[in-house]
Coordinates of C-alpha atoms in Angstrom, one line a residue:
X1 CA 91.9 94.4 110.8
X2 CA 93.2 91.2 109.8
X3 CA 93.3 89.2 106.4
X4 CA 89.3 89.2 104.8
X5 CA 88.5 87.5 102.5
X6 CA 86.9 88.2 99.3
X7 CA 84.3 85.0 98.2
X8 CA 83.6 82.0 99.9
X9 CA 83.3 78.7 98.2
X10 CA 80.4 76.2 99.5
X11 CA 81.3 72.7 98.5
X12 CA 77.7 70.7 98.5
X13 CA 78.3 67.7 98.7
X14 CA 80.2 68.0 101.8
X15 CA 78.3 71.0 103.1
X16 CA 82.1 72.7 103.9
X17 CA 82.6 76.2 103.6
X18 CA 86.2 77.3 102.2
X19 CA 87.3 80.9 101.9
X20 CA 89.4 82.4 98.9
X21 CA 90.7 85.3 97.5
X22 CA 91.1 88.8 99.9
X23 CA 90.1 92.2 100.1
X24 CA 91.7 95.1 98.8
X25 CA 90.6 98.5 101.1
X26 CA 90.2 101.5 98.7
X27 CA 88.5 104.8 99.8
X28 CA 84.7 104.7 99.5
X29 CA 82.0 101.9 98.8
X30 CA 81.6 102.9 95.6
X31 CA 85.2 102.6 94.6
X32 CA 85.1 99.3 96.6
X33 CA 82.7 97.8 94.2
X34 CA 84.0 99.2 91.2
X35 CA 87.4 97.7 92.3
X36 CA 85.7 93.8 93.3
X37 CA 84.0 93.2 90.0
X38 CA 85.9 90.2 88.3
X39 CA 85.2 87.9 85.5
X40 CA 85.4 84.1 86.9
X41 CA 86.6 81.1 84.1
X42 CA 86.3 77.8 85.1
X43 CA 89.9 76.5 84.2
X44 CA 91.1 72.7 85.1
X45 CA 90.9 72.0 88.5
X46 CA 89.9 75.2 89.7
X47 CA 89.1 78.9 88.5
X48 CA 90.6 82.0 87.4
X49 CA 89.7 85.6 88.8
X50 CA 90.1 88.6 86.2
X51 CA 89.9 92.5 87.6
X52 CA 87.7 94.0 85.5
X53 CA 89.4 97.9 87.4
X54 CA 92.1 95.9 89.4
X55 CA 95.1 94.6 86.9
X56 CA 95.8 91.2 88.3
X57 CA 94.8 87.8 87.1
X58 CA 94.7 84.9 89.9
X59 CA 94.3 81.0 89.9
X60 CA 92.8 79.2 92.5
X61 CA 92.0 75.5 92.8
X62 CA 88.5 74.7 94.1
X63 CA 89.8 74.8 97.6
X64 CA 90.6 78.2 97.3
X65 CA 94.4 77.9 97.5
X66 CA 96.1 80.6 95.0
X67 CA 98.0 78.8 92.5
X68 CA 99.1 81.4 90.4
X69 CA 98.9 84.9 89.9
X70 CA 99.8 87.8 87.4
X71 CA 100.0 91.9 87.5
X72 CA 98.4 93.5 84.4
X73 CA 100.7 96.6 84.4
X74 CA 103.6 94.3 83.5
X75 CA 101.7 94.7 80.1
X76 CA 102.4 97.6 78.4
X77 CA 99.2 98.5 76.9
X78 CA 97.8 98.0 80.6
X79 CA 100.7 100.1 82.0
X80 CA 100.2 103.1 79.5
X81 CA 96.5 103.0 80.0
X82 CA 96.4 103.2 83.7
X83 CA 96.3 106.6 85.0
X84 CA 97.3 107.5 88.7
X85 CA 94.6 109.4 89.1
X86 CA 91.9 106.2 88.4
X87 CA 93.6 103.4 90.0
X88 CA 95.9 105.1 92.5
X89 CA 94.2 107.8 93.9
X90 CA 90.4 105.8 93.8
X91 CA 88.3 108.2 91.6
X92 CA 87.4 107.5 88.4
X93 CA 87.1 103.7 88.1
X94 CA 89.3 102.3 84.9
X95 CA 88.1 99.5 82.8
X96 CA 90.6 97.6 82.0
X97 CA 88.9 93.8 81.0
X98 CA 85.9 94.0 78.8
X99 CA 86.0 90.0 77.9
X100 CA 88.1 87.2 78.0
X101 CA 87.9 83.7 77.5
X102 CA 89.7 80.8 78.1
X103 CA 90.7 78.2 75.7
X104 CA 92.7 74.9 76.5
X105 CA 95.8 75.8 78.1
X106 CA 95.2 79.7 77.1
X107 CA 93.3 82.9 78.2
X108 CA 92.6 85.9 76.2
X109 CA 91.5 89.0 77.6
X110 CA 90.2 91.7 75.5
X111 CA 91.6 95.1 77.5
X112 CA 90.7 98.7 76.9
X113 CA 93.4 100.5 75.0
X114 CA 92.7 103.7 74.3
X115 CA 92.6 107.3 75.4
X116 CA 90.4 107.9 77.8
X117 CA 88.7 104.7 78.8
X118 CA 87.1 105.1 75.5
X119 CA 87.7 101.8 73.3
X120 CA 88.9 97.9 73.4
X121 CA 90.6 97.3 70.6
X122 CA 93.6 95.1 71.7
X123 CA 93.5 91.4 73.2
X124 CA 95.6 90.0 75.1
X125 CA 97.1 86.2 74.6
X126 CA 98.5 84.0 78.3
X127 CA 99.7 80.9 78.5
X128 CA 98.4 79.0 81.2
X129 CA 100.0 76.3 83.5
X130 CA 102.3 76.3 86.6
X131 CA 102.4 79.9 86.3
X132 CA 100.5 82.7 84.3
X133 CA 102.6 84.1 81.2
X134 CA 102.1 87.0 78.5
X135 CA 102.3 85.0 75.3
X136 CA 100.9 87.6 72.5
X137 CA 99.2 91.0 71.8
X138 CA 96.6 91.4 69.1
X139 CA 95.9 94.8 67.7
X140 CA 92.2 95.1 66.7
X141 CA 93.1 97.5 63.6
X142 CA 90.3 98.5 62.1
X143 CA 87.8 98.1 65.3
X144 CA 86.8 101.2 66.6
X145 CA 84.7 99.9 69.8
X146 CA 85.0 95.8 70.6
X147 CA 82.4 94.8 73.1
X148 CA 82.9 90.8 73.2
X149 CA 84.7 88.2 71.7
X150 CA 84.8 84.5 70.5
X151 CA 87.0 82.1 68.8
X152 CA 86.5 80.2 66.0
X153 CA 89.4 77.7 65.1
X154 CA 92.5 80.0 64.0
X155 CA 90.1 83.0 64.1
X156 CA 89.1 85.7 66.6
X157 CA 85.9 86.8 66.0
X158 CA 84.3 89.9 67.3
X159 CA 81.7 92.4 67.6
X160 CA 82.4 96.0 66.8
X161 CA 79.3 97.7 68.3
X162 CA 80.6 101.4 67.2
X163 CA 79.8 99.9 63.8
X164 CA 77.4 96.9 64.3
X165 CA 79.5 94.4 62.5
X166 CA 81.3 91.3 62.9
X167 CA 85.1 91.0 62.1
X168 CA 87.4 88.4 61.6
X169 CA 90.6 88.7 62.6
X170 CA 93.5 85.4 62.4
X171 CA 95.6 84.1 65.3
X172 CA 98.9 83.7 64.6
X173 CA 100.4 80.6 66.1
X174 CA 104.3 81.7 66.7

């Protein structure tokens, strides 16, 4: 079939038309939509594309040229979490991104982590310039469902909706 491509880009002022990304075939339509939803950051001169099911991370300039891009299951609580049978195989779709959020030269993702699709609990810390780079894990202990996320200086702060409560939890600058 050829490359395809998975967004186009309109650029107004010129009235140009610039195609990025590509398309990933899976089995059904369902599992194709599942598979396409992605968060999009604005991030310098460009954007960054986060699978919400598919575990990669890209960066693209506003031309749509991919500058940089990561695999997810080189994470180990990504890896341990992804089951053949949901990514592989295209049944059951597998959340892996519930937030993220990008902050100066960093993103943090908040990723599901435990058994059976069932909770977020851990976020992930990248560094973020020529290339895209694992930098810490944070273990939500004491979350039992985290839907979203903010930070607040040296502070992650986020919502708990299993409990309806805000927590506080400290970054650790290493």
């Amino acid at each position: 079939k050829g490359r395809q491509e998975a967004a186009t880009i309109m650029n107004l002022k010129i009235k140009e038309f610039c195609q990025v990304g590509y398309l990933t075939t899976m089995y059904d339509d369902i599992s194709y939509r599942f598979r396409s939803a992605r968060h999009l950051l604005e991030y310098q001169d460009g954007f960054l594309s986060i699978g919400k099911f598919v575990p990669v991370i890209e960066q693209f300039d506003f031309n749509g040229n991919l500058k940089a891009s990561f695999d997810m299951k080189t994470i180990p609580v990504v890896f341990d979490n992804l089951k053949e049978k949901f990514i592989l195989k295209g049944r059951t779709p597998y959340f892996i991104t519930t937030d993220c959020l990008v902050k100066k030269d960093r993103l943090y993702l908040l990723v599901r982590d435990g058994e059976n699709n069932s909770s977020s609990k851990s976020i992930i810390e990248f560094y973020l310039k020529d290339s895209i780079e694992v930098k810490k894990h944070y273990s939500l202990t004491g979350s039992e469902e985290v839907s979203n996320f903010t930070i607040k200086e040296d502070t992650f702060v986020v919502f708990d909706y299993a409990s309806s409560q805000l927590k506080f939890y400290p970054i650790e600058e290493k």
